CSV table of C-alpha atoms and ligand atoms in Angstrom, one decimal:
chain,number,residue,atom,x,y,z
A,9,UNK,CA,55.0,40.4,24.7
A,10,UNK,CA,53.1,42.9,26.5
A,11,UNK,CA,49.2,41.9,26.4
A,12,UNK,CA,46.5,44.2,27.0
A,13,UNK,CA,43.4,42.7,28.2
A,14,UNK,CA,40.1,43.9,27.1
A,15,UNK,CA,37.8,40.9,28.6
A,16,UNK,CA,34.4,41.5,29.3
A,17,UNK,CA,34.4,39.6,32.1
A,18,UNK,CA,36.1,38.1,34.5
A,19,UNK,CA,38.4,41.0,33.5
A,20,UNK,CA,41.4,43.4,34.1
A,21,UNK,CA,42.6,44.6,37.4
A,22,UNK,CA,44.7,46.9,39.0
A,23,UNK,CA,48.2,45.7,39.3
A,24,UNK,CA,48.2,46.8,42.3
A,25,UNK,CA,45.6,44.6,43.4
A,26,UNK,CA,47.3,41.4,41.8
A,27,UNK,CA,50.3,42.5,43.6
A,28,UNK,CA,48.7,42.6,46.8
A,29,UNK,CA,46.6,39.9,46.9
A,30,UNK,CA,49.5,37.6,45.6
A,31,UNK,CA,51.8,38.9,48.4
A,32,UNK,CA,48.9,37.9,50.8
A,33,UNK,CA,48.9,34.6,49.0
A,34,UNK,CA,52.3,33.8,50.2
A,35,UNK,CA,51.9,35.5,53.7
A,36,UNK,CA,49.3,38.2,55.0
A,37,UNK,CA,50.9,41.1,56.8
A,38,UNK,CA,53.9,39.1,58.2
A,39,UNK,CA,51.6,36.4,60.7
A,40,UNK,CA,53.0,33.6,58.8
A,41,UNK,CA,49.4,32.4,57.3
A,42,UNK,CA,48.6,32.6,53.9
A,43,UNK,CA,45.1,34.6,52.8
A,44,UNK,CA,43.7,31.0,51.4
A,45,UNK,CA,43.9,29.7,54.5
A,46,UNK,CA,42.5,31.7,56.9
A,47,UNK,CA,39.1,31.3,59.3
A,48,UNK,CA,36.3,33.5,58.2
A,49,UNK,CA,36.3,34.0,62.0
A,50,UNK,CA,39.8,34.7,62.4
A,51,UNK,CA,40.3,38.5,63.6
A,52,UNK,CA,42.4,39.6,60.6
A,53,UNK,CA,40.0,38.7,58.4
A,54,UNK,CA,36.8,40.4,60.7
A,55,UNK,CA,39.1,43.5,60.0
A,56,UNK,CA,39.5,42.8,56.1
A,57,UNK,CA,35.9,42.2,56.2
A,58,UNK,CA,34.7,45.4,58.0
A,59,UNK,CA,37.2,47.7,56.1
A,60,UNK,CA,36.1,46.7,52.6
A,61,UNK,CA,32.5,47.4,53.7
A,62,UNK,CA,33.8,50.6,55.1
A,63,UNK,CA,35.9,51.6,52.3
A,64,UNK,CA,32.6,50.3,49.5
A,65,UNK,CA,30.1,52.7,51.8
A,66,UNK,CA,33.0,55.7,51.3
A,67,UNK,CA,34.4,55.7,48.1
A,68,UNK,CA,30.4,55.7,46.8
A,69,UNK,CA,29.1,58.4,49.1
A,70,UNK,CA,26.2,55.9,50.6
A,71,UNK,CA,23.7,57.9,53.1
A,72,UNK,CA,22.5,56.5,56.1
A,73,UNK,CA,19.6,53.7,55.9
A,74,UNK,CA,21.7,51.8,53.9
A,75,UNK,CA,23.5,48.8,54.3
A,76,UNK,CA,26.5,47.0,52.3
A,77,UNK,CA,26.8,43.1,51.8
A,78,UNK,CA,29.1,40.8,50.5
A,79,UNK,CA,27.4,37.6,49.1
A,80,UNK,CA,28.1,34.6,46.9
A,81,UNK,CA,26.3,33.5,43.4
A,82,UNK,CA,27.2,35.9,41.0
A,83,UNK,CA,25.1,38.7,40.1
A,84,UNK,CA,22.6,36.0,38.2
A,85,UNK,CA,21.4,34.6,41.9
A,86,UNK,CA,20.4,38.1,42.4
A,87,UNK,CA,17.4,38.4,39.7
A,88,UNK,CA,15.8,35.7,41.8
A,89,UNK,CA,16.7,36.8,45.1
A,90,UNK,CA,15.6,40.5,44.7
A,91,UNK,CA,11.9,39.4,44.2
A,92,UNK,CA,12.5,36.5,46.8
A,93,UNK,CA,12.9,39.7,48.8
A,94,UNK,CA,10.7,42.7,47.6
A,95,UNK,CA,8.0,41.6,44.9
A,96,UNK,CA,4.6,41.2,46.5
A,97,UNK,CA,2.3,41.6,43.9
A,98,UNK,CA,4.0,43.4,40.7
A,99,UNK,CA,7.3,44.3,39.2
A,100,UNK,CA,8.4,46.6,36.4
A,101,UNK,CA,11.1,45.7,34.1
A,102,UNK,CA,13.3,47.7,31.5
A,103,UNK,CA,14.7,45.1,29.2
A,104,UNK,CA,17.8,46.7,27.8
A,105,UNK,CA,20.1,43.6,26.9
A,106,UNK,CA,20.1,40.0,27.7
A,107,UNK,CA,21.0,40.2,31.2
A,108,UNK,CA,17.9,42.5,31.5
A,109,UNK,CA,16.1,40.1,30.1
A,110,UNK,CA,16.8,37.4,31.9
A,111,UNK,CA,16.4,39.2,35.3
A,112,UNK,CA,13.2,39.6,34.2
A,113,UNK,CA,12.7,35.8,33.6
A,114,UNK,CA,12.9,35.1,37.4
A,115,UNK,CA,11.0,37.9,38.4
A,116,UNK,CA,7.7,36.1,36.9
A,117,UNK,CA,8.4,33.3,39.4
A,118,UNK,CA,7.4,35.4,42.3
A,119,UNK,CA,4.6,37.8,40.8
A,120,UNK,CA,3.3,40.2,37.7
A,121,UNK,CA,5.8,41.7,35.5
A,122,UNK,CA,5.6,44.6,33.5
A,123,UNK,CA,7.8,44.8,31.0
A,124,UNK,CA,7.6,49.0,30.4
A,125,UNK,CA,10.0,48.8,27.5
A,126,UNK,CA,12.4,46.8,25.4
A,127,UNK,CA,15.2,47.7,23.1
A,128,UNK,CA,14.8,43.6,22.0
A,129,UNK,CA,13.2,44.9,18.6
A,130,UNK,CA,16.9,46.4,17.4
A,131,UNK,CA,19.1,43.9,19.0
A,132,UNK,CA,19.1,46.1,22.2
A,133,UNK,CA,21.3,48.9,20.4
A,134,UNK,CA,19.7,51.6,22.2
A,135,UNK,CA,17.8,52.6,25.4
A,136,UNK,CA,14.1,52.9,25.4
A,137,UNK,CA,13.4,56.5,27.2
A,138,UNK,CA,9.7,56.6,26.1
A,139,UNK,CA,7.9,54.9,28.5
A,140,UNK,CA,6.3,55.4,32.5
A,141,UNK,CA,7.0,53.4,34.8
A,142,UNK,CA,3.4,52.3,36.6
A,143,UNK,CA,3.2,54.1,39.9
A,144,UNK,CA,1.9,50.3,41.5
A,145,UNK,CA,4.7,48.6,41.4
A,146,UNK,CA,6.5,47.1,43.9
A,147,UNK,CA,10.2,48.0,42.3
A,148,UNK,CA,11.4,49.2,39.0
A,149,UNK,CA,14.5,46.9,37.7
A,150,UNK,CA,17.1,48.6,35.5
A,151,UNK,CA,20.2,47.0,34.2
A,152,UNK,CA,22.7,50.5,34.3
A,153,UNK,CA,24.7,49.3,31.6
A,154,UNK,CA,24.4,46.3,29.4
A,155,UNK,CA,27.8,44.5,29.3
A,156,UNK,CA,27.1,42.8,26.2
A,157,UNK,CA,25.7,45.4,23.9
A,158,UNK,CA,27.4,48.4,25.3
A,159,UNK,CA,24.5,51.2,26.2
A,160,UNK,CA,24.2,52.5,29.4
A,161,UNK,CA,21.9,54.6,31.5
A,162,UNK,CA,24.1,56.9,33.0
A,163,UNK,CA,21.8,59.0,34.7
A,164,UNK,CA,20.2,58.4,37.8
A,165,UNK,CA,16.4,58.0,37.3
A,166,UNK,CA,13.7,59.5,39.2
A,167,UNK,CA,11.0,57.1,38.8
A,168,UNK,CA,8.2,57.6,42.3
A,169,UNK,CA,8.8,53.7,42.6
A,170,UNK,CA,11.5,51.8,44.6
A,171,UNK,CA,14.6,51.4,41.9
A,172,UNK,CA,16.5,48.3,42.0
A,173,UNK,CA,19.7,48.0,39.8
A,174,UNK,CA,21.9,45.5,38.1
A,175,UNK,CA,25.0,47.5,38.4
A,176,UNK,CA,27.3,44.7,37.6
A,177,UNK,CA,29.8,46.6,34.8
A,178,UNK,CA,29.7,49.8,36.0
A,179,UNK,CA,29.8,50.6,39.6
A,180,UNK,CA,32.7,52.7,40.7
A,181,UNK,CA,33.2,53.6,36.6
A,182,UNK,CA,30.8,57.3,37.9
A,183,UNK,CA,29.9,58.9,40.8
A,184,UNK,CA,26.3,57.4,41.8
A,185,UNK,CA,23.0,58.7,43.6
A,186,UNK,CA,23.0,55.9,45.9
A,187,UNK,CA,19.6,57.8,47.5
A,188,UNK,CA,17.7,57.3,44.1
A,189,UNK,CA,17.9,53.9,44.5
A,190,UNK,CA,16.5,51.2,46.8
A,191,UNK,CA,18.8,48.7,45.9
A,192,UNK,CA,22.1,48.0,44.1
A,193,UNK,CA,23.5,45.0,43.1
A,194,UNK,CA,26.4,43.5,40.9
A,195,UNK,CA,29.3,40.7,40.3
A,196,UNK,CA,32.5,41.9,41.7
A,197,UNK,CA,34.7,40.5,38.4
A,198,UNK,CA,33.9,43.6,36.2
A,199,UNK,CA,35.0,46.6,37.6
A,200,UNK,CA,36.3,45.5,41.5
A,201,UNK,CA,38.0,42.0,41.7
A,202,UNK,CA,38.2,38.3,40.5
A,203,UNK,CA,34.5,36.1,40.3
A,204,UNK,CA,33.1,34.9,43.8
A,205,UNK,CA,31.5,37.7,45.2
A,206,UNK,CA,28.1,39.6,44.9
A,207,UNK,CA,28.0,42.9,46.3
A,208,UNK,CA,24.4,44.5,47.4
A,209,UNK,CA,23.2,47.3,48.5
A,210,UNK,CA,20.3,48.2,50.3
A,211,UNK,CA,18.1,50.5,51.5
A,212,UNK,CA,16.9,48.7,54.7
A,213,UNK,CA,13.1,50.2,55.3
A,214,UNK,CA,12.2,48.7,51.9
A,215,UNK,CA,12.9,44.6,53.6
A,216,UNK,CA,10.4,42.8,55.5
A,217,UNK,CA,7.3,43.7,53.4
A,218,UNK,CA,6.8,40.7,51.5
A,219,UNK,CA,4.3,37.9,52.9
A,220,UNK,CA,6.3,35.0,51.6
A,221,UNK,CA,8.6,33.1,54.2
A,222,UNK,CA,12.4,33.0,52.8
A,223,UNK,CA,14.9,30.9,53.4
A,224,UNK,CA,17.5,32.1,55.5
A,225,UNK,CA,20.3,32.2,53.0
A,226,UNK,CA,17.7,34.5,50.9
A,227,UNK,CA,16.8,36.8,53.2
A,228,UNK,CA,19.0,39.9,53.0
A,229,UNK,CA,18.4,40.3,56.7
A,230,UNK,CA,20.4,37.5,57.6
A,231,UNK,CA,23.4,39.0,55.7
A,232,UNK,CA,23.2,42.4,57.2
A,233,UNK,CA,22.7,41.0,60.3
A,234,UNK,CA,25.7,38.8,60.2
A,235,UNK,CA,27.7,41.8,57.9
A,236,UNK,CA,28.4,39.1,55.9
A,237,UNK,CA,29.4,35.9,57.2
A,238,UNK,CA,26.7,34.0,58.1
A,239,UNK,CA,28.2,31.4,56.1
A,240,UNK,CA,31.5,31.4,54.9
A,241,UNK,CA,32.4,34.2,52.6
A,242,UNK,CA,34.6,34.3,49.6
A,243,UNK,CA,37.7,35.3,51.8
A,244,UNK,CA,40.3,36.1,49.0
A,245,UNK,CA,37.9,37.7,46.7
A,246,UNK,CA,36.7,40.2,49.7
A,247,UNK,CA,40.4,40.5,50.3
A,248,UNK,CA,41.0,41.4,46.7
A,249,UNK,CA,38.0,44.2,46.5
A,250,UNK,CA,39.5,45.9,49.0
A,251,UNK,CA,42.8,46.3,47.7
A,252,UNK,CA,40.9,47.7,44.7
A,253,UNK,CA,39.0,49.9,46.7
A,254,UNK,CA,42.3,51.2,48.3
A,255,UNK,CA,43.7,51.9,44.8
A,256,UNK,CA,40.3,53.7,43.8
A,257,UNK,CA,40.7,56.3,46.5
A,258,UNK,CA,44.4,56.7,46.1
A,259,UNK,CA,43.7,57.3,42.7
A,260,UNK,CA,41.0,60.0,43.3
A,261,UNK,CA,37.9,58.1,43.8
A,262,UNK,CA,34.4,57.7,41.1
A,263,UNK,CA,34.6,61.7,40.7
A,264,UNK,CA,38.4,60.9,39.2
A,265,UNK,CA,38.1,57.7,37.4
A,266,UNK,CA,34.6,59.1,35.4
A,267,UNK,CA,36.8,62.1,33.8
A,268,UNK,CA,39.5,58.9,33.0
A,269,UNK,CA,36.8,56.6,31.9
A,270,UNK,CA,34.9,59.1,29.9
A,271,UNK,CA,38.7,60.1,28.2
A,272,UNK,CA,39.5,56.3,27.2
A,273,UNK,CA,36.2,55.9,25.8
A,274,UNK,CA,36.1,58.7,23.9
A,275,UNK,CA,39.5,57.9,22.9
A,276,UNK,CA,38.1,54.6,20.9
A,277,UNK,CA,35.4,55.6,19.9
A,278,UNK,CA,36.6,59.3,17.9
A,279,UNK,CA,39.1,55.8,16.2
A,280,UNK,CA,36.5,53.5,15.5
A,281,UNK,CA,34.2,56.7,13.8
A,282,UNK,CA,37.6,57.8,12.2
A,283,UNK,CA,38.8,54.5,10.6
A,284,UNK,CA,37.1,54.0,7.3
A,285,UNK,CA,37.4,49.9,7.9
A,286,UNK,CA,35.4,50.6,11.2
A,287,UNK,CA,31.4,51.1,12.5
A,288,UNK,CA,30.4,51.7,16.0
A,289,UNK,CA,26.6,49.5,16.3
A,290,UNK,CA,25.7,52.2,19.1
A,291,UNK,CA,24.8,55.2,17.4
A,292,UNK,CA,23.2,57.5,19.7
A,293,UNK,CA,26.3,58.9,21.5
A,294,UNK,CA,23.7,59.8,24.8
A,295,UNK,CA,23.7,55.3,25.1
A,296,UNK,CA,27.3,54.9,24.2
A,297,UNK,CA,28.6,52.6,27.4
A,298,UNK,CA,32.0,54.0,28.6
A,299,UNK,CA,32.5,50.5,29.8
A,300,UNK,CA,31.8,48.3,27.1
A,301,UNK,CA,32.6,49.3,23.2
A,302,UNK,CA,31.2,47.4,20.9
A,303,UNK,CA,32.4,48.0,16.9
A,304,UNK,CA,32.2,45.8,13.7
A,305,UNK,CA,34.3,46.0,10.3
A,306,UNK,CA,32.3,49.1,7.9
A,307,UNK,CA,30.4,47.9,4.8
A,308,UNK,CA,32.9,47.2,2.1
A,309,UNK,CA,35.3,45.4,4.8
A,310,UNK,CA,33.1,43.0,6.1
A,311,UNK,CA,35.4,39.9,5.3
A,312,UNK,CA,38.7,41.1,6.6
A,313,UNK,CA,36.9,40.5,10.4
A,314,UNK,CA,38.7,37.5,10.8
A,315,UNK,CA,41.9,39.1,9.4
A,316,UNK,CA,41.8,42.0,11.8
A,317,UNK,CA,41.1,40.2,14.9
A,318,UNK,CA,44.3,37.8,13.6
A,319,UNK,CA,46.2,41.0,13.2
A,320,UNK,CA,44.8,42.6,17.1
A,321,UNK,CA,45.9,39.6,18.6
A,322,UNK,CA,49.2,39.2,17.3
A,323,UNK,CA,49.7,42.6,18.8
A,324,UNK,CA,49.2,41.3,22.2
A,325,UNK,CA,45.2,42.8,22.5
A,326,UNK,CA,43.4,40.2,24.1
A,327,UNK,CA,39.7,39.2,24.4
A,328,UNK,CA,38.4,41.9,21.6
A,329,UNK,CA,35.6,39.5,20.0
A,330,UNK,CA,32.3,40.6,20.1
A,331,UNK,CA,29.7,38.9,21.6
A,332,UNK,CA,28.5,35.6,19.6
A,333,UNK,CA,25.0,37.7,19.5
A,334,UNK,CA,26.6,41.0,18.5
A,335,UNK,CA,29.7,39.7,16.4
A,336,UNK,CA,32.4,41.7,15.4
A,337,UNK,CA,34.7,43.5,18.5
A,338,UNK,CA,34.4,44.6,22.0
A,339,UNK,CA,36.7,46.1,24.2
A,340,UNK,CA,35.8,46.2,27.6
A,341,UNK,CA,37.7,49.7,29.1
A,342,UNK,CA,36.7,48.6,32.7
A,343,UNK,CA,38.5,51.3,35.5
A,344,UNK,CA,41.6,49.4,36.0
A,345,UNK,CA,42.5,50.1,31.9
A,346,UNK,CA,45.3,52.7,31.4
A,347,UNK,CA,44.2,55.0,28.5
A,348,UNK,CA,47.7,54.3,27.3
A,349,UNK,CA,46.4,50.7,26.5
A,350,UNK,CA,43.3,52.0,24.6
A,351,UNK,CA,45.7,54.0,22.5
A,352,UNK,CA,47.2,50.6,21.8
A,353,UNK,CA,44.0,49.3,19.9
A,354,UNK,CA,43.6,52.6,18.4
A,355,UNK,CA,47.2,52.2,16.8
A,356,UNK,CA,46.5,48.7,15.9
A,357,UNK,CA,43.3,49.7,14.2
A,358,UNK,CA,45.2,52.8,12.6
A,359,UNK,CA,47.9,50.0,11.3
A,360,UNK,CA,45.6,47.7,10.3
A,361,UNK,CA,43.9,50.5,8.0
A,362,UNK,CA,47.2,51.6,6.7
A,363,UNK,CA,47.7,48.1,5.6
A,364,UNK,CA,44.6,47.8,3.3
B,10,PLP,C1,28.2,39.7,34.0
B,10,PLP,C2,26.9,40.2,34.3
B,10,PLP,C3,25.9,39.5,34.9
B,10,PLP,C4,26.2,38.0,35.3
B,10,PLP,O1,27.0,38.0,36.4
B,10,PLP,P1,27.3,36.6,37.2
B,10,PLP,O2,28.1,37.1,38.3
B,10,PLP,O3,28.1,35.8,36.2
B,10,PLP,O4,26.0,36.0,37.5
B,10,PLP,C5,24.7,40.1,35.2
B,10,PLP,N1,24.5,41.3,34.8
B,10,PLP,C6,25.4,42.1,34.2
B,10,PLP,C7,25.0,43.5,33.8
B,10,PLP,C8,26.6,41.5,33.9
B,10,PLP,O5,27.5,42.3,33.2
């Protein structure tokens, strides 16, 4: 049966990429070595290595000043690393969701945090836009869009202070003003390929200001420096990015896959506000996540949750529970999701209505 995979996380890809990646499984480009075996210092993979920067620093639009890395730890190693790297005395914070949240956590390790808002107070179903960001802060951290609870800031902010961002579920979904920010960081397994790689992006003048000594795995300069393989990188996961990257453009680039993403999205959510048996828990449309779409079973329907998630999966939709903190659904309409599969839920939903 055909499944359609709405996981948050590590999540759907292009079929392209699987293709590609398994064909370089078995043998890369003919030279009789499989992918999972080859030297980080082996000239094919300098080549991999230096096009998927390449094609990451192209298919985003990033200006000069700026630098691309590839490193490992998930995006979680960043909220300490990013103050390792730029908080000297004070930090600002907008807690928008747990990850948010728990950036914010590490930041206090390494100096003052400001927390200038928090949407804790409604189960983080909205984004706090009443608030200033203090003007003596070392960085301002935003989380762009909150995986679990499905808001996003999808604007870029103009905020007088150095902007850092957790982009982990959304980069590539839009076209982004990489000069707004100082730095940009994320997991690769949302939106670009499978877990094992942390991609960051930086605007170089804002490293080397902070007093503390860092170790050398830490310091971002050792990974610009090296582009990357200082140590040994995640060889296949780099390998996978790119083929996703390569698909990206092919299919238009961020300019062409926003109009796509903002389509599926608007797709499931015109069902989920349709379908008596169905709520959205985002209501302000301007914080609705193209990404991640949470919904829940309407008043009056509350018990058959179990009995539509039976029915959903039966029908080959995969990974559609909501979050243990959110409950109820989420489908995750990451860029690799044909709209034909969102139509899919939406018939299943329509069914399941039909049926009650
Ligand atoms: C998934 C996710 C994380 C955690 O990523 P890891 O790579 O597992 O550390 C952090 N931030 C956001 C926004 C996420 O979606």
């Amino acid at each position: 049966m055909k499944k359609y995979n709405f996981s948050a996380g590590p999540s759907i890809l292009p079929q392209y990429t699987i293709d590609q990646t398994a064909a370089a499984v078995k043998d890369l480009d003919g030279i009789g070595l499989s992918i999972l075996e080859m030297s980080h210092r082996s000239k094919e993979y300098e080549a991999i290595n230096r096009e998927t920067a390449s094609l990451f620093k192209e298919i985003l639009s990033i200006p000069e000043g700026y630098q691309v890395i590839f490193v490992g730890g998930g995006a979680s190693t960043q909220f300490f690393t990013v103050p390792y790297n730029l908080l000297q005395t004070k930090a600002a914070y907008l807690v928008t969701g747990d990850w948010a949240k728990k950036a914010a956590k590490e930041a206090k390790i390494f100096g003052e945090v400001e927390i200038v808002a928090s949407s804790e107070d409604k189960l983080y179903n909205y984004i706090p836009r009443d608030y200033t960001v203090p003007q003596d802060v070392d960085y301002f951290h935003i989380t762009s869009n909150n995986t679990i609870f499905g808001t996003q800031i999808k604007e870029d902010l103009e905020v007088g202070v150095p902007l850092v961002a957790d982009m982990s579920s959304d980069i590539f979904s839009r076209p982004v003003d990489i000069s707004k920010y100082a730095l940009i960081y994320g997991g690769a397994q949302k939106n670009l390929a499978p877990a094992g790689m942390t991609f960051v992006i930086i605007k170089e003048d804002i490293l080397g200001k902070v007093d503390r000594q860092l170790p050398t795995m830490v310091d971002y300069r050792t990974h610009i420096k090296k582009e990357s393989a200082f140590n040994t990188p995640p060889v296949v996961v780099i390998y996978a990015a790119l083929q996703t990257l390569k698909w990206l453009k092919q299919l238009g680039g961020v300019e062409a896959i926003e109009k796509i993403n903002i389509e599926k999205a608007k797709v499931l959510y015109d069902e989920i506000e349709r379908n008596k048996m169905f709520a959205p828990t985002i209501m302000n449309e301007m914080d609705r996540s193209i990404m991640n779409i949470p919904f829940v079973m309407a008043e009056g329907y509350k018990e058959l949750e179990g009995d539509f998630l039976k029915f959903a999966t039966e029908q080959g939709m995969v990974s559609i529970k909501g979050h243990r903190s959110v409950g109820g659904f989420r489908a995750s309409l990451y860029n690799a999701m044909p709209i034909e599969s969102v139509k899919a839920l939406t018939a299943c939903m329509q069914a399941f209505e039909a049926k009650h």
